[in-house]
Amino acid sequence: MKNESDAPDLTRRFMLLSLVAVLIFLLLLLRLWYLQVIQAERFQMLSERNRIRYMPIAAPRGPIFDRDGQLLVDNRPAFGVSVMRQDIDDRERLIEQLSLLLDADPEILENRFKAGRRFPFYRPVPLVDDVSRDLLERVQENSLDLPGVLIDVHPMRSYPLEDVAAHIFGYLGEITERELAQSTGKDYRSGDVIGKSGLEQTLETYLRGTEGQRLVEVDVLGKELRVLKIQDPVPGNKVYLTLSQEVQLAAERALGEHSGAVVAMDARSGEILAMASRPSFNPALFARGISGAEWRELLQNPLHPLQNKAIKGQYPPASTFKIVTALAALRAGVATPNTRVDCYGSFTLGNRDFRCWKRTGHGVTDLRKAMRESCDVWFYKVGLDLGIDRLADMAREMGMGESLGFALAGEKEGLIPTRAWKRQRFNAPWYDGETVIAAIGQGYVLSTPLQLAVMSASVANGGQVLRPQIVKRIEGWDGQVIHEARPEVLKTVDFGPGNLAAVQRSLEAAVNEPQATGRASRLDEFKVAGKTGTAQVVRLRDDDRDRAGRVTPFRHRDHALFVAYAPAEAPEIVVAVVVEHGQSGGGTAAPVARAVFEAYFGLNVSAPEAPAGHFGD
Amino acid sequence: MFDRRLLLNFDWTLLITVSLLALIGIANLYSATAAWEGSGGGFYLKQFVWFGIGLMLALLICCFDYRHLEHLGVHFYIITLAMLVAVLLVGKTTMGATRWLDLGFFNLQPSEVMKLVIIIAFARYFCRHGHFRGYRLRELIIPLALLALPVVLVLKQPDLGTSLLILFIAGVMVLFAGIRRGVLILLILLALTGAGGGWFMLHDYQKERIRTFLEPERDPLGAGYHIIQSKIAVGSGGMFGKGFMQGTQSQLSFLPERHTDFAFSVFAEEWGFAGCLVLLLLYLFLIIWGVYVARRAADRFGMFLAVGVTAMLFWHIIVNLGMVIGLLPVVGVPLPLFSYGGTSMVTTMIGTGLLLNVSMRRFMF
């Protein structure tokens, strides 16, 4: 609805608008002319002399404490030597000088220097991260000949317990290109340190802290003249674990030179009191930068020191699985505690004989005796009547065969076989013989020590399958609680009336009565309930089986297992032990559990009872 | 509905100018963020994607006659105002300011939308209430009220920069519509007292920015750091600049925010006065062309719409450049088509779409 009558007026307004725009742009251009042409020389000089730069101050990672506030992982000041690339003229000479001064391999220095090309130009490239004071002095004395070389103090992870609980803490390493690409928005740069495994990885965002920065004025050689402004770094949060240092130490000591794992858990809350995996490694190696030789040694060690066997080791649960078989059979009604089976030392199914570990047989056996003396034949018979699927149901209900959602990465699921699983995996039908050996935890059945602990805890606490927790609390430096763990019941198992009590009594018998396989875990002060297990590593033909392991090569020897809880009347702590190639659950694994109990209850710590005589299974 | 004439009358000049500016901006972002790795590498690519999205939005807008907006204006205004209220109630807070609504798949900044909506609302009002001899105060009560509500809401977020921009954009439209001399004097007095009173309502950080602007050397390492470093970058560019990717100020990271609000100082350092002259002439051409589109518009609504969008672009350019070269205080206003950021790019391209729309329908009544 343009009105012709106001056209001249409008034209004037449009002209005015354009004119104002042109004038203001002219003003901007005049200003630019002033800055870029008239004042150019001055600003160019300022720009060249612009020796004010931001230097990052690394934030100490958050400390890790045990449940009682004892420091487990800390930081210590470390001295590093780095260079400003832009201030270096003769790289080769500098690296030669530094390698002499620092007793360092020039090749390593050269490589780190090259790696630093990915850094922003203004950022110092670290060549050596942890220099002793003596070497540091040598560098300082020669600092005049070393333009562009900087010495810095930065926090470095320290592990007072050395290799104890190393798998829980995990280790650190320099961030990789891939991690960098995935970290968008989280402010990581090349050369930053990042958690690679264990809690360092899981809790990276909590532990990392926030980098601070220093605004510094430097001279033409890149040396700091003065600090203009400091923004302090914010250290990472304080992490309190559910771990008890005493129990952890006891577990690791009891395993000693053995290869294996121990999990100790609060049976009421699922809080992990100890999680040991041997052999272990010292995470301090990684903090200061692990050498190629050290890394290879760890990787090639046949006992896998880097692997957390408590969550990544999958073992046949062997006779510890009889707890599950018993509960499943009682619930299904295929057996009662009084069901009697006559054990002649073997069980015949079709044309196959399944041997009891005791060749002479147990004679007439009921549940209590079968559990106490770990009679295989009783469980063969009951297991066959029960069938694999009902057995598998119970095992799954008790937390086996699936991930428990534990805080550390790489938790294995174990394996609880069913007919459907076998059909899918092997496209083959399920055989009764497989049910028979599954009933004693052999064959396809696999579980992690953590799962054994959770399963046993559900027996101890009346049927609650608890999520195992390792982090108790995360606190900021202002004391603010950022995260607090609560017990989490994953599911509750209904064992049927009276069945659980019967199994509990039998487990008490399996530790405390004469003939019990688990006697080595007995305590005078508290009543322990438990079950031994001895897992076949290779299937041996009956006739060359040698229980004493005299001729069996080490890697073929049986694994020793033991699960237990105490006090039997009101269970507080549950322990699961796996000793690889330990041969006898009762002889090797049960004493480890006993040492853990003693540490937990604060009893006079005795030397672990030497395996005496023949303990059987 | 789609007339062949629309294609014949398509405003290629405008589209090419805008695209040229955006491409220069992306090249500049590439240089500005080259020294960053990891999280920094993708900025120019993301900006390219945003430009693509913006371009499609602009072309989409061309498909609908802008005159529909006149009727939808009221709805738009009410919805956006409701969103501004929602921001204050349930908005996302970052760095002390609550500006975003979390819509799940992206964060919406209703104050940005309001810039466009106020243009539509004012265009509608002035189109419907034509006045040849200048508006009286009485006739301005409705538009002033329409303006005051969002400005106060945005100010409360707090976002001084955006609320001032909304005020400035609306101001250009009111002046263009014409007001009586008495009213003009009154409004100027009102603005002055408002500014005086507003000083006491400003947040500390806002006061500090203004004080620092007046005297950057007062706090060379704190609030003044941006201005001083930016001036050094721009000034040291000299006549012909240090060359693409060669700016020491920016490559050495003395320049903060060099990919967003201070993107221009990277450009100025690397291309010198010569480059800035070309860039500023391109921006000026864009503004003049916007005024030309308004002048050729087929109706009063289209004319006011074009004036409003042009004013929006103009003020963003002026306030950002003024800040970067130390003529204006540091307020977080991005340079259209140049600063990194999806919101700014999309708003600018929607504005471009409106201009294209008005331009291609100049012969259709």
mmCIF file of C-alpha atoms in Angstrom, chain A residues 213-514:
data_model
loop_
_atom_site.group_PDB
_atom_site.id
_atom_site.type_symbol
_atom_site.label_atom_id
_atom_site.label_comp_id
_atom_site.label_asym_id
_atom_site.label_seq_id
_atom_site.Cartn_x
_atom_site.Cartn_y
_atom_site.Cartn_z
ATOM 1 C CA GLN A 213 47.038 -20.913 34.692
ATOM 2 C CA ARG A 214 49.776 -18.440 35.253
ATOM 3 C CA LEU A 215 50.062 -15.289 33.261
ATOM 4 C CA VAL A 216 53.787 -14.717 33.009
ATOM 5 C CA GLU A 217 56.118 -12.287 31.383
ATOM 6 C CA VAL A 218 59.085 -13.937 29.754
ATOM 7 C CA ASP A 219 62.326 -12.624 28.296
ATOM 8 C CA VAL A 220 63.506 -13.211 24.746
ATOM 9 C CA LEU A 221 64.926 -16.573 25.788
ATOM 10 C CA GLY A 222 61.581 -17.688 27.081
ATOM 11 C CA LYS A 223 62.650 -17.505 30.723
ATOM 12 C CA GLU A 224 60.050 -16.300 33.134
ATOM 13 C CA LEU A 225 60.721 -12.820 34.396
ATOM 14 C CA ARG A 226 57.738 -12.404 36.601
ATOM 15 C CA VAL A 227 54.383 -13.862 37.303
ATOM 16 C CA LEU A 228 51.619 -11.404 36.599
ATOM 17 C CA LYS A 229 48.601 -13.337 37.611
ATOM 18 C CA ILE A 230 47.854 -16.759 38.954
ATOM 19 C CA GLN A 231 44.686 -18.692 38.679
ATOM 20 C CA ASP A 232 45.111 -21.628 40.981
ATOM 21 C CA PRO A 233 44.296 -25.064 39.724
ATOM 22 C CA VAL A 234 41.428 -26.881 41.355
ATOM 23 C CA PRO A 235 42.527 -30.317 42.509
ATOM 24 C CA GLY A 236 40.419 -33.321 41.642
ATOM 25 C CA ASN A 237 37.772 -34.519 44.045
ATOM 26 C CA LYS A 238 38.479 -36.718 47.030
ATOM 27 C CA VAL A 239 37.373 -40.281 46.505
ATOM 28 C CA TYR A 240 36.600 -42.534 49.451
ATOM 29 C CA LEU A 241 36.458 -46.211 48.644
ATOM 30 C CA THR A 242 34.569 -48.959 50.387
ATOM 31 C CA LEU A 243 37.922 -50.731 50.592
ATOM 32 C CA SER A 244 39.532 -51.412 53.947
ATOM 33 C CA GLN A 245 43.300 -51.070 53.770
ATOM 34 C CA GLU A 246 43.821 -53.753 56.438
ATOM 35 C CA VAL A 247 41.606 -56.302 54.749
ATOM 36 C CA GLN A 248 43.124 -55.511 51.353
ATOM 37 C CA LEU A 249 46.663 -55.942 52.678
ATOM 38 C CA ALA A 250 45.712 -59.224 54.336
ATOM 39 C CA ALA A 251 44.174 -60.534 51.135
ATOM 40 C CA GLU A 252 47.212 -59.632 49.036
ATOM 41 C CA ARG A 253 49.638 -61.056 51.589
ATOM 42 C CA ALA A 254 47.677 -64.269 51.891
ATOM 43 C CA LEU A 255 47.762 -64.774 48.140
ATOM 44 C CA GLY A 256 51.461 -64.062 48.278
ATOM 45 C CA GLU A 257 53.307 -65.462 45.302
ATOM 46 C CA HIS A 258 50.229 -67.286 44.041
ATOM 47 C CA SER A 259 48.405 -66.138 40.988
ATOM 48 C CA GLY A 260 44.747 -65.532 41.721
ATOM 49 C CA ALA A 261 42.127 -63.210 43.133
ATOM 50 C CA VAL A 262 40.335 -62.452 46.362
ATOM 51 C CA VAL A 263 37.096 -60.533 46.735
ATOM 52 C CA ALA A 264 35.867 -59.558 50.195
ATOM 53 C CA MET A 265 32.496 -57.901 50.340
ATOM 54 C CA ASP A 266 30.157 -56.650 53.014
ATOM 55 C CA ALA A 267 27.352 -59.191 52.798
ATOM 56 C CA ARG A 268 24.751 -56.618 53.861
ATOM 57 C CA SER A 269 25.567 -53.705 51.589
ATOM 58 C CA GLY A 270 27.630 -55.053 48.700
ATOM 59 C CA GLU A 271 30.536 -52.790 49.643
ATOM 60 C CA ILE A 272 33.804 -54.286 48.462
ATOM 61 C CA LEU A 273 36.186 -54.513 51.430
ATOM 62 C CA ALA A 274 39.052 -55.984 49.473
ATOM 63 C CA MET A 275 39.684 -56.892 45.879
ATOM 64 C CA ALA A 276 43.071 -58.383 45.248
ATOM 65 C CA SER A 277 44.491 -59.746 42.037
ATOM 66 C CA ARG A 278 47.954 -61.251 41.947
ATOM 67 C CA PRO A 279 50.474 -60.900 40.540
ATOM 68 C CA SER A 280 50.141 -57.170 40.467
ATOM 69 C CA PHE A 281 52.084 -54.198 39.130
ATOM 70 C CA ASN A 282 53.205 -50.881 40.520
ATOM 71 C CA PRO A 283 51.121 -48.081 38.974
ATOM 72 C CA ALA A 284 53.940 -45.661 39.772
ATOM 73 C CA LEU A 285 55.718 -47.066 36.714
ATOM 74 C CA PHE A 286 52.987 -45.583 34.558
ATOM 75 C CA ALA A 287 52.825 -42.293 36.421
ATOM 76 C CA ARG A 288 56.426 -41.477 35.580
ATOM 77 C CA GLY A 289 56.121 -42.931 32.078
ATOM 78 C CA ILE A 290 56.699 -46.624 31.589
ATOM 79 C CA SER A 291 59.627 -47.724 29.453
ATOM 80 C CA GLY A 292 59.183 -50.059 26.522
ATOM 81 C CA ALA A 293 61.038 -52.866 28.258
ATOM 82 C CA GLU A 294 58.939 -52.595 31.405
ATOM 83 C CA TRP A 295 55.752 -52.540 29.364
ATOM 84 C CA ARG A 296 56.754 -55.602 27.366
ATOM 85 C CA GLU A 297 57.635 -57.441 30.537
ATOM 86 C CA LEU A 298 54.186 -56.782 31.984
ATOM 87 C CA LEU A 299 52.447 -57.808 28.781
ATOM 88 C CA GLN A 300 54.449 -60.963 28.245
ATOM 89 C CA ASN A 301 54.245 -62.266 31.788
ATOM 90 C CA PRO A 302 52.181 -65.486 31.493
ATOM 91 C CA LEU A 303 50.448 -64.688 34.795
ATOM 92 C CA HIS A 304 48.942 -61.473 33.342
ATOM 93 C CA PRO A 305 49.830 -58.979 36.069
ATOM 94 C CA LEU A 306 47.853 -56.189 34.341
ATOM 95 C CA GLN A 307 44.601 -58.170 34.374
ATOM 96 C CA ASN A 308 42.218 -57.710 37.285
ATOM 97 C CA LYS A 309 41.416 -61.365 37.822
ATOM 98 C CA ALA A 310 38.665 -60.551 40.307
ATOM 99 C CA ILE A 311 36.455 -59.204 37.525
ATOM 100 C CA LYS A 312 38.136 -60.366 34.327
ATOM 101 C CA GLY A 313 39.201 -63.870 35.320
ATOM 102 C CA GLN A 314 36.569 -66.448 34.386
ATOM 103 C CA TYR A 315 36.930 -69.761 36.151
ATOM 104 C CA PRO A 316 34.815 -72.875 36.476
ATOM 105 C CA PRO A 317 33.243 -72.351 39.913
ATOM 106 C CA ALA A 318 33.640 -76.080 40.525
ATOM 107 C CA SER A 319 32.235 -77.275 43.840
ATOM 108 C CA THR A 320 31.427 -73.754 45.053
ATOM 109 C CA PHE A 321 28.630 -74.002 42.502
ATOM 110 C CA LYS A 322 27.110 -76.819 44.523
ATOM 111 C CA ILE A 323 25.527 -74.110 46.655
ATOM 112 C CA VAL A 324 23.513 -73.067 43.617
ATOM 113 C CA THR A 325 22.699 -76.650 42.636
ATOM 114 C CA ALA A 326 21.510 -77.429 46.155
ATOM 115 C CA LEU A 327 19.273 -74.375 46.356
ATOM 116 C CA ALA A 328 17.828 -74.999 42.911
ATOM 117 C CA ALA A 329 17.114 -78.652 43.675
ATOM 118 C CA LEU A 330 15.471 -77.849 47.007
ATOM 119 C CA ARG A 331 13.332 -75.129 45.492
ATOM 120 C CA ALA A 332 12.288 -77.341 42.582
ATOM 121 C CA GLY A 333 11.421 -80.116 45.026
ATOM 122 C CA VAL A 334 13.628 -82.719 43.314
ATOM 123 C CA ALA A 335 15.541 -83.101 46.569
ATOM 124 C CA THR A 336 15.147 -82.377 50.272
ATOM 125 C CA PRO A 337 17.893 -81.968 52.825
ATOM 126 C CA ASN A 338 17.252 -85.590 53.703
ATOM 127 C CA THR A 339 17.503 -86.986 50.204
ATOM 128 C CA ARG A 340 19.994 -89.844 50.442
ATOM 129 C CA VAL A 341 22.272 -91.010 47.705
ATOM 130 C CA ASP A 342 24.657 -93.883 48.036
ATOM 131 C CA CYS A 343 28.059 -92.807 46.747
ATOM 132 C CA TYR A 344 30.273 -95.640 45.505
ATOM 133 C CA GLY A 345 32.836 -93.261 44.145
ATOM 134 C CA SER A 346 31.181 -92.808 40.791
ATOM 135 C CA PHE A 347 27.890 -92.192 39.055
ATOM 136 C CA THR A 348 26.814 -94.016 35.945
ATOM 137 C CA LEU A 349 24.793 -92.365 33.226
ATOM 138 C CA GLY A 350 24.233 -94.412 30.125
ATOM 139 C CA ASN A 351 27.581 -95.846 29.297
ATOM 140 C CA ARG A 352 29.585 -93.156 31.034
ATOM 141 C CA ASP A 353 30.992 -93.070 34.512
ATOM 142 C CA PHE A 354 31.207 -89.761 36.373
ATOM 143 C CA ARG A 355 33.702 -89.996 39.165
ATOM 144 C CA CYS A 356 33.423 -88.562 42.656
ATOM 145 C CA TRP A 357 36.652 -86.871 43.738
ATOM 146 C CA LYS A 358 36.821 -89.501 46.478
ATOM 147 C CA ARG A 359 37.333 -92.751 44.626
ATOM 148 C CA THR A 360 36.436 -94.905 47.563
ATOM 149 C CA GLY A 361 33.065 -93.194 47.770
ATOM 150 C CA HIS A 362 31.220 -91.374 50.569
ATOM 151 C CA GLY A 363 28.682 -94.086 51.307
ATOM 152 C CA VAL A 364 25.147 -92.992 52.126
ATOM 153 C CA THR A 365 25.092 -89.197 51.790
ATOM 154 C CA ASP A 366 22.503 -86.504 52.524
ATOM 155 C CA LEU A 367 22.714 -82.768 51.711
ATOM 156 C CA ARG A 368 24.690 -81.899 54.827
ATOM 157 C CA LYS A 369 27.237 -84.612 54.254
ATOM 158 C CA ALA A 370 27.390 -83.952 50.523
ATOM 159 C CA MET A 371 28.199 -80.316 51.176
ATOM 160 C CA ARG A 372 30.545 -80.990 54.054
ATOM 161 C CA GLU A 373 32.627 -83.562 52.208
ATOM 162 C CA SER A 374 31.856 -82.175 48.749
ATOM 163 C CA CYS A 375 30.450 -85.405 47.489
ATOM 164 C CA ASP A 376 30.098 -85.135 43.721
ATOM 165 C CA VAL A 377 27.785 -88.094 43.275
ATOM 166 C CA TRP A 378 24.994 -86.568 45.397
ATOM 167 C CA PHE A 379 25.056 -83.491 43.157
ATOM 168 C CA TYR A 380 25.302 -85.554 39.947
ATOM 169 C CA LYS A 381 22.123 -87.325 40.876
ATOM 170 C CA VAL A 382 20.252 -84.267 42.102
ATOM 171 C CA GLY A 383 21.478 -82.177 39.195
ATOM 172 C CA LEU A 384 20.287 -84.760 36.677
ATOM 173 C CA ASP A 385 16.820 -84.783 38.264
ATOM 174 C CA LEU A 386 16.790 -80.990 38.280
ATOM 175 C CA GLY A 387 17.776 -80.442 34.662
ATOM 176 C CA ILE A 388 20.034 -77.735 33.242
ATOM 177 C CA ASP A 389 17.433 -75.034 32.713
ATOM 178 C CA ARG A 390 16.158 -74.928 36.283
ATOM 179 C CA LEU A 391 19.769 -74.964 37.463
ATOM 180 C CA ALA A 392 20.636 -72.115 35.131
ATOM 181 C CA ASP A 393 17.606 -70.123 36.307
ATOM 182 C CA MET A 394 18.796 -70.255 39.888
ATOM 183 C CA ALA A 395 22.365 -69.352 38.927
ATOM 184 C CA ARG A 396 21.200 -66.338 36.949
ATOM 185 C CA GLU A 397 18.887 -65.243 39.730
ATOM 186 C CA MET A 398 21.869 -65.308 42.040
ATOM 187 C CA GLY A 399 23.801 -62.921 39.839
ATOM 188 C CA MET A 400 25.892 -65.320 37.783
ATOM 189 C CA GLY A 401 26.265 -65.347 34.038
ATOM 190 C CA GLU A 402 25.715 -61.611 33.683
ATOM 191 C CA SER A 403 27.466 -58.351 34.341
ATOM 192 C CA LEU A 404 26.922 -56.934 37.814
ATOM 193 C CA GLY A 405 27.425 -53.333 36.732
ATOM 194 C CA PHE A 406 30.621 -52.935 38.684
ATOM 195 C CA ALA A 407 32.417 -49.602 38.532
ATOM 196 C CA LEU A 408 35.553 -50.874 36.807
ATOM 197 C CA ALA A 409 35.674 -51.368 33.071
ATOM 198 C CA GLY A 410 36.054 -54.812 31.554
ATOM 199 C CA GLU A 411 33.922 -56.808 33.976
ATOM 200 C CA LYS A 412 33.346 -60.248 32.476
ATOM 201 C CA GLU A 413 29.936 -61.921 32.444
ATOM 202 C CA GLY A 414 30.926 -65.496 33.115
ATOM 203 C CA LEU A 415 28.764 -68.178 31.544
ATOM 204 C CA ILE A 416 25.724 -70.099 32.677
ATOM 205 C CA PRO A 417 24.845 -72.593 29.926
ATOM 206 C CA THR A 418 21.285 -73.515 28.952
ATOM 207 C CA ARG A 419 19.784 -75.639 26.226
ATOM 208 C CA ALA A 420 18.995 -72.551 24.177
ATOM 209 C CA TRP A 421 22.527 -71.237 24.596
ATOM 210 C CA LYS A 422 24.054 -74.458 23.358
ATOM 211 C CA ARG A 423 21.700 -74.621 20.409
ATOM 212 C CA GLN A 424 22.655 -71.089 19.421
ATOM 213 C CA ARG A 425 26.357 -71.372 20.113
ATOM 214 C CA PHE A 426 27.102 -74.883 18.774
ATOM 215 C CA ASN A 427 23.880 -75.756 17.001
ATOM 216 C CA ALA A 428 23.842 -78.964 19.016
ATOM 217 C CA PRO A 429 21.424 -80.520 21.480
ATOM 218 C CA TRP A 430 22.080 -80.534 25.195
ATOM 219 C CA TYR A 431 23.164 -83.829 26.731
ATOM 220 C CA ASP A 432 22.372 -85.108 30.194
ATOM 221 C CA GLY A 433 26.046 -85.726 30.800
ATOM 222 C CA GLU A 434 26.576 -81.993 30.479
ATOM 223 C CA THR A 435 23.916 -81.373 33.108
ATOM 224 C CA VAL A 436 25.725 -83.716 35.444
ATOM 225 C CA ILE A 437 29.026 -81.880 35.233
ATOM 226 C CA ALA A 438 27.328 -78.454 35.283
ATOM 227 C CA ALA A 439 25.812 -79.482 38.627
ATOM 228 C CA ILE A 440 29.311 -79.507 40.118
ATOM 229 C CA GLY A 441 30.294 -76.257 38.409
ATOM 230 C CA GLN A 442 32.386 -77.764 35.652
ATOM 231 C CA GLY A 443 31.911 -78.021 31.930
ATOM 232 C CA TYR A 444 30.698 -74.809 30.368
ATOM 233 C CA VAL A 445 30.005 -73.008 33.633
ATOM 234 C CA LEU A 446 32.258 -70.010 34.233
ATOM 235 C CA SER A 447 32.190 -67.224 36.744
ATOM 236 C CA THR A 448 34.359 -64.417 38.022
ATOM 237 C CA PRO A 449 35.519 -64.217 41.628
ATOM 238 C CA LEU A 450 33.313 -61.123 41.974
ATOM 239 C CA GLN A 451 30.262 -63.133 40.914
ATOM 240 C CA LEU A 452 31.148 -65.875 43.386
ATOM 241 C CA ALA A 453 31.248 -63.266 46.146
ATOM 242 C CA VAL A 454 27.890 -61.783 45.127
ATOM 243 C CA MET A 455 26.343 -65.254 44.863
ATOM 244 C CA SER A 456 27.634 -66.213 48.306
ATOM 245 C CA ALA A 457 26.441 -62.924 49.756
ATOM 246 C CA SER A 458 22.919 -63.677 48.575
ATOM 247 C CA VAL A 459 23.110 -66.928 50.534
ATOM 248 C CA ALA A 460 24.465 -65.115 53.577
ATOM 249 C CA ASN A 461 21.964 -62.252 53.591
ATOM 250 C CA GLY A 462 18.813 -64.212 52.872
ATOM 251 C CA GLY A 463 18.480 -63.796 49.135
ATOM 252 C CA GLN A 464 19.499 -60.270 48.197
ATOM 253 C CA VAL A 465 21.706 -60.010 45.128
ATOM 254 C CA LEU A 466 23.631 -56.800 45.780
ATOM 255 C CA ARG A 467 25.423 -54.589 43.315
ATOM 256 C CA PRO A 468 29.083 -54.660 44.342
ATOM 257 C CA GLN A 469 30.240 -51.142 45.167
ATOM 258 C CA ILE A 470 33.765 -49.843 45.322
ATOM 259 C CA VAL A 471 33.259 -46.067 45.584
ATOM 260 C CA LYS A 472 31.754 -45.022 48.888
ATOM 261 C CA ARG A 473 31.779 -41.276 48.567
ATOM 262 C CA ILE A 474 33.149 -38.515 46.368
ATOM 263 C CA GLU A 475 33.803 -35.192 48.027
ATOM 264 C CA GLY A 476 34.817 -31.811 46.688
ATOM 265 C CA TRP A 477 37.532 -29.845 48.486
ATOM 266 C CA ASP A 478 34.908 -27.726 50.131
ATOM 267 C CA GLY A 479 33.583 -30.879 51.769
ATOM 268 C CA GLN A 480 30.558 -30.962 49.541
ATOM 269 C CA VAL A 481 29.453 -34.523 48.877
ATOM 270 C CA ILE A 482 29.227 -35.049 45.125
ATOM 271 C CA HIS A 483 28.355 -38.699 45.104
ATOM 272 C CA GLU A 484 27.393 -41.095 47.842
ATOM 273 C CA ALA A 485 26.894 -44.794 47.230
ATOM 274 C CA ARG A 486 23.803 -46.489 48.576
ATOM 275 C CA PRO A 487 23.332 -50.228 48.819
ATOM 276 C CA GLU A 488 21.599 -51.407 45.703
ATOM 277 C CA VAL A 489 19.632 -54.632 45.602
ATOM 278 C CA LEU A 490 19.732 -55.930 42.038
ATOM 279 C CA LYS A 491 17.179 -58.627 42.734
ATOM 280 C CA THR A 492 15.845 -60.729 45.544
ATOM 281 C CA VAL A 493 15.840 -64.510 45.216
ATOM 282 C CA ASP A 494 13.042 -66.558 46.662
ATOM 283 C CA PHE A 495 14.615 -69.849 47.733
ATOM 284 C CA GLY A 496 11.436 -71.345 49.117
ATOM 285 C CA PRO A 497 10.671 -71.886 52.808
ATOM 286 C CA GLY A 498 13.366 -73.546 54.879
ATOM 287 C CA ASN A 499 15.643 -74.283 51.936
ATOM 288 C CA LEU A 500 18.098 -71.484 52.538
ATOM 289 C CA ALA A 501 18.476 -72.389 56.212
ATOM 290 C CA ALA A 502 19.237 -75.989 55.281
ATOM 291 C CA VAL A 503 21.928 -74.934 52.829
ATOM 292 C CA GLN A 504 23.354 -72.430 55.338
ATOM 293 C CA ARG A 505 23.612 -75.193 57.967
ATOM 294 C CA SER A 506 25.359 -77.445 55.461
ATOM 295 C CA LEU A 507 27.844 -74.692 54.646
ATOM 296 C CA GLU A 508 28.582 -74.259 58.342
ATOM 297 C CA ALA A 509 29.169 -77.993 58.504
ATOM 298 C CA ALA A 510 31.479 -77.742 55.501
ATOM 299 C CA VAL A 511 33.846 -75.599 57.588
ATOM 300 C CA ASN A 512 33.381 -76.636 61.167
ATOM 301 C CA GLU A 513 32.665 -80.357 61.365
ATOM 302 C CA PRO A 514 35.293 -83.093 61.269
#
